[in-house]
Short mmCIF file of C-alpha atoms in Angstrom, two decimals:
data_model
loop_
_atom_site.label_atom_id
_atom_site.label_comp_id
_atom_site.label_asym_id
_atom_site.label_seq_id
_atom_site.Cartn_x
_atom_site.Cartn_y
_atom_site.Cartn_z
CA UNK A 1 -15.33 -53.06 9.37
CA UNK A 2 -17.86 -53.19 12.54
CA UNK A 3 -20.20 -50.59 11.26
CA UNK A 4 -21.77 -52.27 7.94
CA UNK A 5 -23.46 -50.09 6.33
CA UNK A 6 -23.38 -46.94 8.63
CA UNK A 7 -20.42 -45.39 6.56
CA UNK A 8 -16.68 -45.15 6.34
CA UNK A 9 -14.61 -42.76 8.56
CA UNK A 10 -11.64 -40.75 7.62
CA UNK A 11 -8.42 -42.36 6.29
CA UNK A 12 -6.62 -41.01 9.66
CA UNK A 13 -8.77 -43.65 11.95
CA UNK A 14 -8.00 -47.08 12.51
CA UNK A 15 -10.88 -49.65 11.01
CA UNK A 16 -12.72 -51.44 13.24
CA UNK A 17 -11.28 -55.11 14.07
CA UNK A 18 -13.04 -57.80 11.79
CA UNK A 19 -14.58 -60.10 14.23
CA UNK A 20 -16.43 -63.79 13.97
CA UNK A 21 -15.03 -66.76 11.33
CA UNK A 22 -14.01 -66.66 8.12
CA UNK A 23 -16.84 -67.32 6.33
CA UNK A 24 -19.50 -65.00 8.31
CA UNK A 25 -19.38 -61.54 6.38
CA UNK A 26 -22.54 -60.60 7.67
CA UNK A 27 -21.98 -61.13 11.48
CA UNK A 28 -20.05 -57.87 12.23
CA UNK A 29 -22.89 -56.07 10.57
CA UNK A 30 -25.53 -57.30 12.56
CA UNK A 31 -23.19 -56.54 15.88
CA UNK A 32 -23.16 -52.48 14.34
CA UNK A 33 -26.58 -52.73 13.98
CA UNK A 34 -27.46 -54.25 17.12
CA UNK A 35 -24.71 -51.38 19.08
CA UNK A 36 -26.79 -49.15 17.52
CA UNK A 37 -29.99 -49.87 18.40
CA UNK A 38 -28.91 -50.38 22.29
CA UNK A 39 -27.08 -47.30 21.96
CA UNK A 40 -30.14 -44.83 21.01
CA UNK A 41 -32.73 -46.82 22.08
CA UNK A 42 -33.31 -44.26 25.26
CA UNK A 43 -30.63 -41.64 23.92
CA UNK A 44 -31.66 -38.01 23.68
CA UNK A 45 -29.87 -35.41 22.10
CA UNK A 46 -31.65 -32.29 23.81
CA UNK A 47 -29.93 -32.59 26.83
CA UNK A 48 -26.04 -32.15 27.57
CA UNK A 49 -24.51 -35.36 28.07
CA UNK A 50 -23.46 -35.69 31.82
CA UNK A 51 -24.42 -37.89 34.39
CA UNK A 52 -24.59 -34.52 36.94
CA UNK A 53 -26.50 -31.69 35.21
CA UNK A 54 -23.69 -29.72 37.81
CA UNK A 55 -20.97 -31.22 36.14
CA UNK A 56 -19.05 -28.91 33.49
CA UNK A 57 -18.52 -30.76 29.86
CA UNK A 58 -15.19 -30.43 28.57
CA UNK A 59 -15.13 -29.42 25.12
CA UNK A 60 -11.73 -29.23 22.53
CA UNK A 61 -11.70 -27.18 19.62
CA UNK A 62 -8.98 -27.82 16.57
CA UNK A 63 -9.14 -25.12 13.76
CA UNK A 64 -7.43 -26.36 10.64
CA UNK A 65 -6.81 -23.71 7.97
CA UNK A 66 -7.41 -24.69 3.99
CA UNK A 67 -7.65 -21.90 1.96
CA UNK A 68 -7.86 -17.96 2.29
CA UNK A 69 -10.56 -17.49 -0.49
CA UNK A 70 -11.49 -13.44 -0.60
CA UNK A 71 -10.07 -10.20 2.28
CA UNK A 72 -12.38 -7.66 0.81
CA UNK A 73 -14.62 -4.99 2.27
CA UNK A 74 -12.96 -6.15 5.72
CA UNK A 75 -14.64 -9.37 5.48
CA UNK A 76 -12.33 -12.16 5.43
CA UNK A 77 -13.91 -15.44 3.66
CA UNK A 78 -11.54 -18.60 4.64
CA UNK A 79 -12.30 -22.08 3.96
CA UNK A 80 -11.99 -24.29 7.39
CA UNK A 81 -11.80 -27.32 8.79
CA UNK A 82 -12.99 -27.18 12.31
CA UNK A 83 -12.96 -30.56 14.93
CA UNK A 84 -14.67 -30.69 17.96
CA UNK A 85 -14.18 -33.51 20.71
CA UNK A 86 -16.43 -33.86 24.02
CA UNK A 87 -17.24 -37.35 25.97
CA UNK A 88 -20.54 -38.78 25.99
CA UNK A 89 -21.43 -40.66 29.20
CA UNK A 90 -24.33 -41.84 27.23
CA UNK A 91 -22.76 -43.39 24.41
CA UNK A 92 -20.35 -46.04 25.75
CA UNK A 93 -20.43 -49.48 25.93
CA UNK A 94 -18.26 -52.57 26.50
CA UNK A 95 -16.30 -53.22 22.85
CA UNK A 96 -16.10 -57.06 24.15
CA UNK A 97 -19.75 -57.16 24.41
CA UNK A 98 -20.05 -56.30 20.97
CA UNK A 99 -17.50 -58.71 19.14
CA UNK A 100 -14.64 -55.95 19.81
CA UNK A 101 -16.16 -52.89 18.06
CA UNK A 102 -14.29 -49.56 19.09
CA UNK A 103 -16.16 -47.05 17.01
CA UNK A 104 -19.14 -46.41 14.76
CA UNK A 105 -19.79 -43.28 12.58
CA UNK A 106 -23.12 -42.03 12.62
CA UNK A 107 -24.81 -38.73 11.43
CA UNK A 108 -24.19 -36.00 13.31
CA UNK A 109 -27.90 -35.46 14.05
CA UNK A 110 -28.32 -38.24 16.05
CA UNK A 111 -26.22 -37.10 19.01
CA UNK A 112 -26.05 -34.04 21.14
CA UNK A 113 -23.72 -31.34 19.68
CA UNK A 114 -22.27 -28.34 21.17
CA UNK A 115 -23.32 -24.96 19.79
CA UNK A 116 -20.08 -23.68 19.21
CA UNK A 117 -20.26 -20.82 16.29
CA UNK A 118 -18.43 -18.18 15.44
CA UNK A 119 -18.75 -15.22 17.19
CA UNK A 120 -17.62 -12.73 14.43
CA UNK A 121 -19.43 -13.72 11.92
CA UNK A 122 -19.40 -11.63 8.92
CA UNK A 123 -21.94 -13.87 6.63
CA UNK A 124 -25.55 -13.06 5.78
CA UNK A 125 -27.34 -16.50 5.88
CA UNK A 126 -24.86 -17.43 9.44
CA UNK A 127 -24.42 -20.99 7.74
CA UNK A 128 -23.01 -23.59 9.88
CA UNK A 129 -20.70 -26.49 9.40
CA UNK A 130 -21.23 -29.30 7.20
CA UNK A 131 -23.96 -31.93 8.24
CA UNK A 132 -20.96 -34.43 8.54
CA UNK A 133 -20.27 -37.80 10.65
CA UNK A 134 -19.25 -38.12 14.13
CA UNK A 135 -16.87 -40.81 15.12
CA UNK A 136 -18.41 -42.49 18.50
CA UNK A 137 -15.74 -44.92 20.58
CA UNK A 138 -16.22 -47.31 23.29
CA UNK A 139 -15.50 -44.60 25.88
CA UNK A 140 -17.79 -42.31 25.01
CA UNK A 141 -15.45 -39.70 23.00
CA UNK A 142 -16.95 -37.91 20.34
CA UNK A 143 -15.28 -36.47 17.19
CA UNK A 144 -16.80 -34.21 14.82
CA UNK A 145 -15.14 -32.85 11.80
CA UNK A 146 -16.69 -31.05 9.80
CA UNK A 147 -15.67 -28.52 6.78
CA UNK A 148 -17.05 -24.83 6.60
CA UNK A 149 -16.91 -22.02 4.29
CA UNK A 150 -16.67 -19.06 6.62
CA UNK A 151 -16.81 -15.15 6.34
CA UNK A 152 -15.32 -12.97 9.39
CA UNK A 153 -15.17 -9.25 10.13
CA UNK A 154 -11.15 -8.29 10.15
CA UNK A 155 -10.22 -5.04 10.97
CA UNK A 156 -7.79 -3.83 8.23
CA UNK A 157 -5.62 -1.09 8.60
CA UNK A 158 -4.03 0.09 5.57
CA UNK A 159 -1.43 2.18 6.67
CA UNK A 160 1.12 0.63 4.75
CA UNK A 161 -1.01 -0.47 1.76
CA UNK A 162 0.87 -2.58 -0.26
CA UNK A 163 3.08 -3.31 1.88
CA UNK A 164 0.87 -3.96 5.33
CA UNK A 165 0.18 -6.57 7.58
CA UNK A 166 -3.27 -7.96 8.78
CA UNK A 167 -4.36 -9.51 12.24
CA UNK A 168 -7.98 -11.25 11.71
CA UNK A 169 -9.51 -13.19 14.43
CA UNK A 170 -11.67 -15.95 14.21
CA UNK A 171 -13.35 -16.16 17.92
CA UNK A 172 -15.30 -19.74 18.19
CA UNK A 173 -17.59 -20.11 21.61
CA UNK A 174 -20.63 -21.59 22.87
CA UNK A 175 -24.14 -19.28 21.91
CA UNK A 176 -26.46 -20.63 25.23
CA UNK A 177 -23.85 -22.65 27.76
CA UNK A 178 -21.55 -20.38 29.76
CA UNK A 179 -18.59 -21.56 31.36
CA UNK A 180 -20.58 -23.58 34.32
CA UNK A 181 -21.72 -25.86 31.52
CA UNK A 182 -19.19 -26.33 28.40
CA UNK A 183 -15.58 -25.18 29.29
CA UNK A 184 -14.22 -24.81 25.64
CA UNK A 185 -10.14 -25.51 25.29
CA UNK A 186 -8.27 -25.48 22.63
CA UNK A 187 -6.86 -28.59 21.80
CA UNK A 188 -3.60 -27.42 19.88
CA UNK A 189 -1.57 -23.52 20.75
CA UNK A 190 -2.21 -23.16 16.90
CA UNK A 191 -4.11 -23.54 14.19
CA UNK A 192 -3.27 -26.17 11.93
CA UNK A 193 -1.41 -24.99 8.21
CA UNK A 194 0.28 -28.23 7.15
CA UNK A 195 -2.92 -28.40 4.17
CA UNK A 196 -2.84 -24.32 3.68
CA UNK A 197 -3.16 -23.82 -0.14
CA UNK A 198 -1.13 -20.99 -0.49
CA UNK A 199 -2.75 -17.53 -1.50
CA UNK A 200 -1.51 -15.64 -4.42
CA UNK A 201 -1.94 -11.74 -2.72
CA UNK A 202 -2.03 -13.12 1.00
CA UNK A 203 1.08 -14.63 3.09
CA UNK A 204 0.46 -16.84 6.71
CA UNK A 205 3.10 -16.28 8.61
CA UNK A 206 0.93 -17.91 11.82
CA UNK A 207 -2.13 -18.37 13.00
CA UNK A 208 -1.49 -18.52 17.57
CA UNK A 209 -4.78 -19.93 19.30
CA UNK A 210 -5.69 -18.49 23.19
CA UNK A 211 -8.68 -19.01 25.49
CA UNK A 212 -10.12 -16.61 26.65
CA UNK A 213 -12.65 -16.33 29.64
CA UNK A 214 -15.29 -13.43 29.30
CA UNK A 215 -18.04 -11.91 31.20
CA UNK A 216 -20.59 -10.17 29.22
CA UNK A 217 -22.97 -7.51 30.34
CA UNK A 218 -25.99 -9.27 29.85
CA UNK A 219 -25.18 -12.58 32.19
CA UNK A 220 -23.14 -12.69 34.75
CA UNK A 221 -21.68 -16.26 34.31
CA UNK A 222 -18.38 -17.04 32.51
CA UNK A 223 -18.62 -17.55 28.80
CA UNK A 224 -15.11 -19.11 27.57
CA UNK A 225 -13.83 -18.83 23.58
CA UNK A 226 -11.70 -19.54 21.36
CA UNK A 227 -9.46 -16.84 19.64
CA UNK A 228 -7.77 -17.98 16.34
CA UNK A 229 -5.37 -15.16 15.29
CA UNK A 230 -4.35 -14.96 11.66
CA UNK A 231 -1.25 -13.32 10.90
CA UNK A 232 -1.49 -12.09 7.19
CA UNK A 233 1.36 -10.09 4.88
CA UNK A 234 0.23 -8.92 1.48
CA UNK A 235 2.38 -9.80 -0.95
CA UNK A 236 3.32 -6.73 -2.65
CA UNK A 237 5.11 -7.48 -5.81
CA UNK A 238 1.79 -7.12 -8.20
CA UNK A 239 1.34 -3.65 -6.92
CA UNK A 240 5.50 -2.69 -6.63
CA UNK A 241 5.20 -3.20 -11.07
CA UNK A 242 2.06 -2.16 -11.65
CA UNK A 243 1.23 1.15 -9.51
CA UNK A 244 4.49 2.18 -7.57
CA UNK A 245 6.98 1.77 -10.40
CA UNK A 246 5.25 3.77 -12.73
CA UNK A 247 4.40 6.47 -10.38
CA UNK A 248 8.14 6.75 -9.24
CA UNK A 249 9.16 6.87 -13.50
CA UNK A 250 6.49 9.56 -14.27
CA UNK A 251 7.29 11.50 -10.87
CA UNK A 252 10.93 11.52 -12.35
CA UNK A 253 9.62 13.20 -15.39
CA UNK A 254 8.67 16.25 -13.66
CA UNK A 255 11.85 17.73 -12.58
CA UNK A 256 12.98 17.63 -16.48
CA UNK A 257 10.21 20.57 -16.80
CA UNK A 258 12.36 22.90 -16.13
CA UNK A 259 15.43 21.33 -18.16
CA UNK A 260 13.44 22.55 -21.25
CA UNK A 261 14.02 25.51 -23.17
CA UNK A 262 11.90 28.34 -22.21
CA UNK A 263 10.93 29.55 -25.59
CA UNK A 264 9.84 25.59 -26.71
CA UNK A 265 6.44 26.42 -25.42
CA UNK A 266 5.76 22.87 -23.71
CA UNK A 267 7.39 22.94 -20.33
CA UNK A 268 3.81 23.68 -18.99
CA UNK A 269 2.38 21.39 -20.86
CA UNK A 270 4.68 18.82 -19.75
CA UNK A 271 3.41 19.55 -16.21
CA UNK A 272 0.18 19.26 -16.48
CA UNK A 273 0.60 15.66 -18.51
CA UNK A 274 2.36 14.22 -15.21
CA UNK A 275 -0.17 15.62 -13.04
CA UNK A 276 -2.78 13.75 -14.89
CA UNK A 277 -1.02 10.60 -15.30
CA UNK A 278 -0.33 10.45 -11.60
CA UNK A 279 -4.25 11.47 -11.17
CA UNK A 280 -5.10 8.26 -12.96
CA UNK A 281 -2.95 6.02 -10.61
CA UNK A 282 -3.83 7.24 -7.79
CA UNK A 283 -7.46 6.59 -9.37
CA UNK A 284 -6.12 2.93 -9.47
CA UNK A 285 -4.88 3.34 -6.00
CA UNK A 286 -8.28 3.89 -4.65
CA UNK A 287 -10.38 1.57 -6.56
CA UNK A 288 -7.67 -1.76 -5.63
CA UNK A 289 -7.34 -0.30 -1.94
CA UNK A 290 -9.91 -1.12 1.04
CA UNK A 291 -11.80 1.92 3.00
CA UNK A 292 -10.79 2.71 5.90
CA UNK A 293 -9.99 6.29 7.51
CA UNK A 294 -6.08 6.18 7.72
CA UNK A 295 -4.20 7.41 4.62
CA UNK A 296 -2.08 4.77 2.73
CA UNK A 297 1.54 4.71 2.17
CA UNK A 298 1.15 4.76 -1.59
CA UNK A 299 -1.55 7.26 -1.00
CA UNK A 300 0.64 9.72 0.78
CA UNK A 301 3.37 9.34 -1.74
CA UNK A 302 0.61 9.84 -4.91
CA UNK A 303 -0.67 13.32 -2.68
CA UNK A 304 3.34 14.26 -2.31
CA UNK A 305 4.11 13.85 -5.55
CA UNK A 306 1.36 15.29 -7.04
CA UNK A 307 1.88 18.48 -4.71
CA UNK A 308 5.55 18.72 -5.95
CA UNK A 309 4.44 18.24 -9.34
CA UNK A 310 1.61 21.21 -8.86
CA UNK A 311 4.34 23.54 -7.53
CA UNK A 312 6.98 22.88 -9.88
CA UNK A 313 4.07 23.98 -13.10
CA UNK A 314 3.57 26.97 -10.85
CA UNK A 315 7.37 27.95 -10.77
CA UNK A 316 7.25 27.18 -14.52
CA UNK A 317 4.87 29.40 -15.20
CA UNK A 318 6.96 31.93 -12.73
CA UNK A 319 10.17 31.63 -14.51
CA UNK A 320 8.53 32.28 -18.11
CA UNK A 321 7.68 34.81 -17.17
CA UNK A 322 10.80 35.91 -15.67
CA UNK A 323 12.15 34.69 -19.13
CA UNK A 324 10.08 36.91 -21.22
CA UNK A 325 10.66 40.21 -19.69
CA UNK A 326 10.39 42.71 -22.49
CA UNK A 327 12.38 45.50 -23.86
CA UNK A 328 10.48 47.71 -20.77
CA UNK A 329 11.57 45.62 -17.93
CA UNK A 330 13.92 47.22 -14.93
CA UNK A 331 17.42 46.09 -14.61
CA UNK A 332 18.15 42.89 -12.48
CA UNK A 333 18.71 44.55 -8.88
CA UNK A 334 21.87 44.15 -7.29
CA UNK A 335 20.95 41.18 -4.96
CA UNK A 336 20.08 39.04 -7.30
CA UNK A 337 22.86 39.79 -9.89
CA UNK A 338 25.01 39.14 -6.98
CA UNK A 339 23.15 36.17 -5.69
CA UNK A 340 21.98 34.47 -8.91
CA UNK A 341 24.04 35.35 -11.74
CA UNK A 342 27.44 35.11 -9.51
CA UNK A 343 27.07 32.38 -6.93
CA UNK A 344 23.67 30.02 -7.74
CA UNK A 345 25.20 30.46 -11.35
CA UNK A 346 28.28 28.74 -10.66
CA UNK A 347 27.03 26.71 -8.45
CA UNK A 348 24.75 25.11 -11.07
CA UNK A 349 26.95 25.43 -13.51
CA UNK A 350 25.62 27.99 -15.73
CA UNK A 351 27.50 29.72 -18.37
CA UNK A 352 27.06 32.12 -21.49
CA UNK A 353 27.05 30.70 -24.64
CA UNK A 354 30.26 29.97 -25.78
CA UNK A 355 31.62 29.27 -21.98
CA UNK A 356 32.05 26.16 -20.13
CA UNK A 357 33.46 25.28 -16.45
CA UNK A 358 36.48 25.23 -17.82
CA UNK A 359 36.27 29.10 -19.91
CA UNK A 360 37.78 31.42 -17.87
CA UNK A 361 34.63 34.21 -16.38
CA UNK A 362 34.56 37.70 -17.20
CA UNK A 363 35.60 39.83 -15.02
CA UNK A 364 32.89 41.35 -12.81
CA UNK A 365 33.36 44.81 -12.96
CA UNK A 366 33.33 44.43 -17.02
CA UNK A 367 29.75 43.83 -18.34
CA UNK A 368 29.33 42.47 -21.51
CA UNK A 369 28.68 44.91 -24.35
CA UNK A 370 30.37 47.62 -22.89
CA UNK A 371 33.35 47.58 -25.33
CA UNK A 372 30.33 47.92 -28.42
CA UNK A 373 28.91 50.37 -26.85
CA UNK A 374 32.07 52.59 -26.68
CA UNK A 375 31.94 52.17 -30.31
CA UNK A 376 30.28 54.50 -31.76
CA UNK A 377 31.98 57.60 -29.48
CA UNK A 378 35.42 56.57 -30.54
CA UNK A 379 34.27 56.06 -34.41
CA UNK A 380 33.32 60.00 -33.50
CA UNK A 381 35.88 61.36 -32.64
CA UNK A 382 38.03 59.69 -35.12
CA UNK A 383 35.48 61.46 -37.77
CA UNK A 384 35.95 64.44 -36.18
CA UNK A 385 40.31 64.33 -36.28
CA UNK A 386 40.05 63.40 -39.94
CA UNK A 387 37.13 66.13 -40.76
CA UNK A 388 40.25 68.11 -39.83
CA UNK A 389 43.31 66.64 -41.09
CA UNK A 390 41.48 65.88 -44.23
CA UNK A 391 40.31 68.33 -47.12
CA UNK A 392 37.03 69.46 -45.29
CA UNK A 393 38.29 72.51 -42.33
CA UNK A 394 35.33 73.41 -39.98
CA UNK A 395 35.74 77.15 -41.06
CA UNK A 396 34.07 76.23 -44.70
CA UNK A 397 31.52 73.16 -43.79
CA UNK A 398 29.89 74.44 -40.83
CA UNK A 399 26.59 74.30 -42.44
CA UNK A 400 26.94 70.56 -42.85
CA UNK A 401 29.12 69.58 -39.83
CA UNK A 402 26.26 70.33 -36.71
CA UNK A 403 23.82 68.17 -38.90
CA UNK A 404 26.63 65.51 -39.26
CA UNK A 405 27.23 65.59 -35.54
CA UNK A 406 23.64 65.47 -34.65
CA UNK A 407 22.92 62.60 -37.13
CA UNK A 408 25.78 60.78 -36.02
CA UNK A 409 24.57 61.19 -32.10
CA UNK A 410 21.55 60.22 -32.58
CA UNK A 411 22.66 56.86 -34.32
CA UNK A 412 24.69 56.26 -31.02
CA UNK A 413 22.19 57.24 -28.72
CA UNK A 414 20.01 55.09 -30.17
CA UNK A 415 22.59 51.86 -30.60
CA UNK A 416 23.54 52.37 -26.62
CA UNK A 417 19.99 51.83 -25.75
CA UNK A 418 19.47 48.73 -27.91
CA UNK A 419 22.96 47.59 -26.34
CA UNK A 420 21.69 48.19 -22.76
CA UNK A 421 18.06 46.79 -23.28
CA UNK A 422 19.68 43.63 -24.85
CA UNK A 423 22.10 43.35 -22.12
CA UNK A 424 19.11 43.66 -19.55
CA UNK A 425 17.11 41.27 -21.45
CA UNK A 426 19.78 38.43 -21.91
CA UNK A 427 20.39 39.35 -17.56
CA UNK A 428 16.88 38.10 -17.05
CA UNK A 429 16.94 35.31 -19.44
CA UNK A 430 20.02 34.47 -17.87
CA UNK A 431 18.24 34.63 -14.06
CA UNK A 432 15.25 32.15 -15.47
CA UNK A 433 17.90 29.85 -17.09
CA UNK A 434 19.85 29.40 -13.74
CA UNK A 435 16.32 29.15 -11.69
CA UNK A 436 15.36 26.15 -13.94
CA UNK A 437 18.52 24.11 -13.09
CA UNK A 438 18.55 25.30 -9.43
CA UNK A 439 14.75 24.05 -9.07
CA UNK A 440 15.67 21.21 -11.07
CA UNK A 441 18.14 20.01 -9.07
CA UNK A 442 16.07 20.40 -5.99
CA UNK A 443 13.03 18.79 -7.39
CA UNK A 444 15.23 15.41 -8.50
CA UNK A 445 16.59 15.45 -4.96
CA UNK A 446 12.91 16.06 -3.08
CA UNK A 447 11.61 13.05 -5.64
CA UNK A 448 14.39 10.74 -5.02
CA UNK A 449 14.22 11.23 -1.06
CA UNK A 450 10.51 10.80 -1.43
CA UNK A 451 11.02 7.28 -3.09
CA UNK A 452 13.88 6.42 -0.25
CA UNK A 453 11.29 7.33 2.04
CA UNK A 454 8.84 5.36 0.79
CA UNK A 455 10.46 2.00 -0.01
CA UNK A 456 12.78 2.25 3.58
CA UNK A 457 9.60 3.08 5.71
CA UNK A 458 8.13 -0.23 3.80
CA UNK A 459 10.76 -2.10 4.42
#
């Protein structure tokens, strides 16, 4: 090498051609050291490098990308690898002169640097790059690469939390030269992902580079950046098993409410479990999630489902009570015999016990229980034909035959209105029973359009 002992430079750069014979290790090291010392013997690095202080220095800027290490609390932390190349009209000299030396590495402090940061810097201590190297050559380039551990502001929009997309830029510029003085250019349309390490909850799917030429409000000269955007996809498998799943099985649940029998005294209970399971996802849902004002996708389908879960333990309790109508409670008006226990009842396939779709239905105009009730007036009058035809004429028993009559009139008076108040009862239970299956139909098709929704609008 022609440096000696001034360091090694990257595996990417040619070495330096040996020079003198075989035999004369030490000559090329006393050439690096001499280049040197003629190099920075008058050499400041205050002052920008041009031989016109009206001259404009042409900077490049090459952004490689390494690793995505944290996107919390819209802060992005990434780990970069940033290269900057100027020329030095200072720093060349005649390679021949020097037993064919092309380039030296030397710290980075001895030459002037361009104060190129990063505008949107996110970090408390505003750390810079690496105190690396810089690769000088014959001709006055410059090359510094150097490694830093950035943290940017990113504005995250979780719309479609998990399954969003982020934009986060990563503006580099000069702090004191405006345009007049360093014109920054990117040296490459994009940044550089051949060495990404791949993130296990973030996806690259590019990272476009443009320059862009601003005027501030404080100057009025050009200042001229450097606008990496990163295009970033969350990958949304962890929370598809872990939060949406679930929520879609327990939403399921809710709907079977009102599949229970009335007079099992849980269907409330049942409820108010799912509304509390659901409460503790969406629990999860905030703590995992970043702020920000817009309302998730996941978030609107916890609040939906939560809602339809809150309104079908309200109909529950509504149709208990319709269940439990007592002994007291008015006949089932018209309309709703006619709406419910005719048409919704065959539409959801409702039945008395013992009937199926396939039974044939009674007819309409022939309640049930009438027949019984009829009973007890034909058992009568056969009484009274055979108080007659048998050994008992009404001309001897009349003393006993009004009590008979009254006793046995009472006894059907009071067996026709224990007919009719069990036939009004078993109406209403009947009107709660086809209710539950109409509301839980509905509810399975609101929760299954909700999930459709959901995963279609994601996709």
């Amino acid at each position: 090498s022609g440096e000696g002992s001034l360091g090694r430079g990257p595996p990417s750069l040619p070495p330096s051609p040996a020079v003198g014979p075989a035999g004369c290790g030490g000559a090329p090291g006393r050439v690096a050291h001499k280049l040197l010392h003629d190099l920075f013997a008058n050499y400041s690095s205050a002052l920008r490098p041009v031989e016109d202080t009206d001259r404009v220095l042409n900077v490049t800027l090459q952004v490689t990308l390494s690793q995505i290490i944290d996107m919390r609390n819209q802060v992005l932390t990434s780990y970069l690898w940033v290269r900057r190349g100027w020329l030095d009209a200072h720093l060349a000299w005649d390679k021949d002169a020097y037993d064919g030396i092309d380039s030296i590495r030397v710290p980075s402090g001895y030459v002037w640097r361009p104060d190129i940061i990063l505008y949107n810097n996110a970090d408390d201590h505003f750390g810079g790059s690496m105190e690396t190297n810089v690769v000088l050559r014959s001709d006055g380039r410059i090359t510094w690469d150097s490694p830093a551990i950035t943290k940017s502001s990113c504005k995250v929009d979780v719309s479609y939390f998990p399954f969003d997309g982020q934009r986060c830029h990563l503006t580099f510029g000069s702090w004191t030269h405006n345009g007049n003085q360093i014109d920054l250019h990117n040296k490459l349309d994009t940044g550089d992902l051949r060495d990404f390490v791949e993130n296990v909850e973030w996806e690259v799917l590019g990272m476009p580079a443009t320059r862009n030429v601003i005027t501030y409000g404080c100057c009025s000269e050009p200042y001229p950046d450097v606008t990496y955007t990163l295009l970033l996809r969350r990958r949304a498998s962890f929370y598809i098993f872990n939060l949406l799943l679930p929520c879609i099985m327990v939403s399921f649940l809710a709907p079977l409410g009102f599949y229970l029998p009335a007079d099992s005294g849980e269907k409330v209970s049942l409820g108010v479990t799912v509304l509390l399971a659901l409460t503790v996802f969406q629990l999860l849902v905030a703590e995992s999630m970043p702020p920000s004002e817009s309302v998730p996708l996941i978030g609107k389908y916890y609040i939906a489902t939560m809602t339809m879960i809150t309104a079908s333990t309200a109909l529950t309790i509504f149709i208990m009570n319709v269940h439990h109508c007592g002994p007291g409670a008015q006949p089932v008006p018209p309309w709703a015999r006619w709406l419910i226990l005719h048409h919704m009842a065959r539409l959801c396939c409702v039945y008395e016990v013992g009937e199926s779709c396939k039974s044939p239905r009674r007819a309409p105009g022939r309640p049930a229980g009438k027949e019984d009730g009829s009973v007890p007036r034909e058992s009568l009058g056969e009484g009274e034909v055979g108080a007659e035809v048998g050994g008992c004429p009404r001309n001897r028993c009349l003393c006993h035959h009004d009590g008979l009559l009254r006793n046995v009139g009472y006894i059907a008076g009071c067996f026709r209105r224990h007919r009719a108040t069990q036939r009004r009862t078993s109406e209403w239970k009947k009107v709660a029973k086809v209710m539950d299956r109409f509301f839980m139909w509905v509810f399975f098709f609101m929760v299954f359009l909700m999930s459709v929704l959901v995963l279609g609008k994601a996709a």
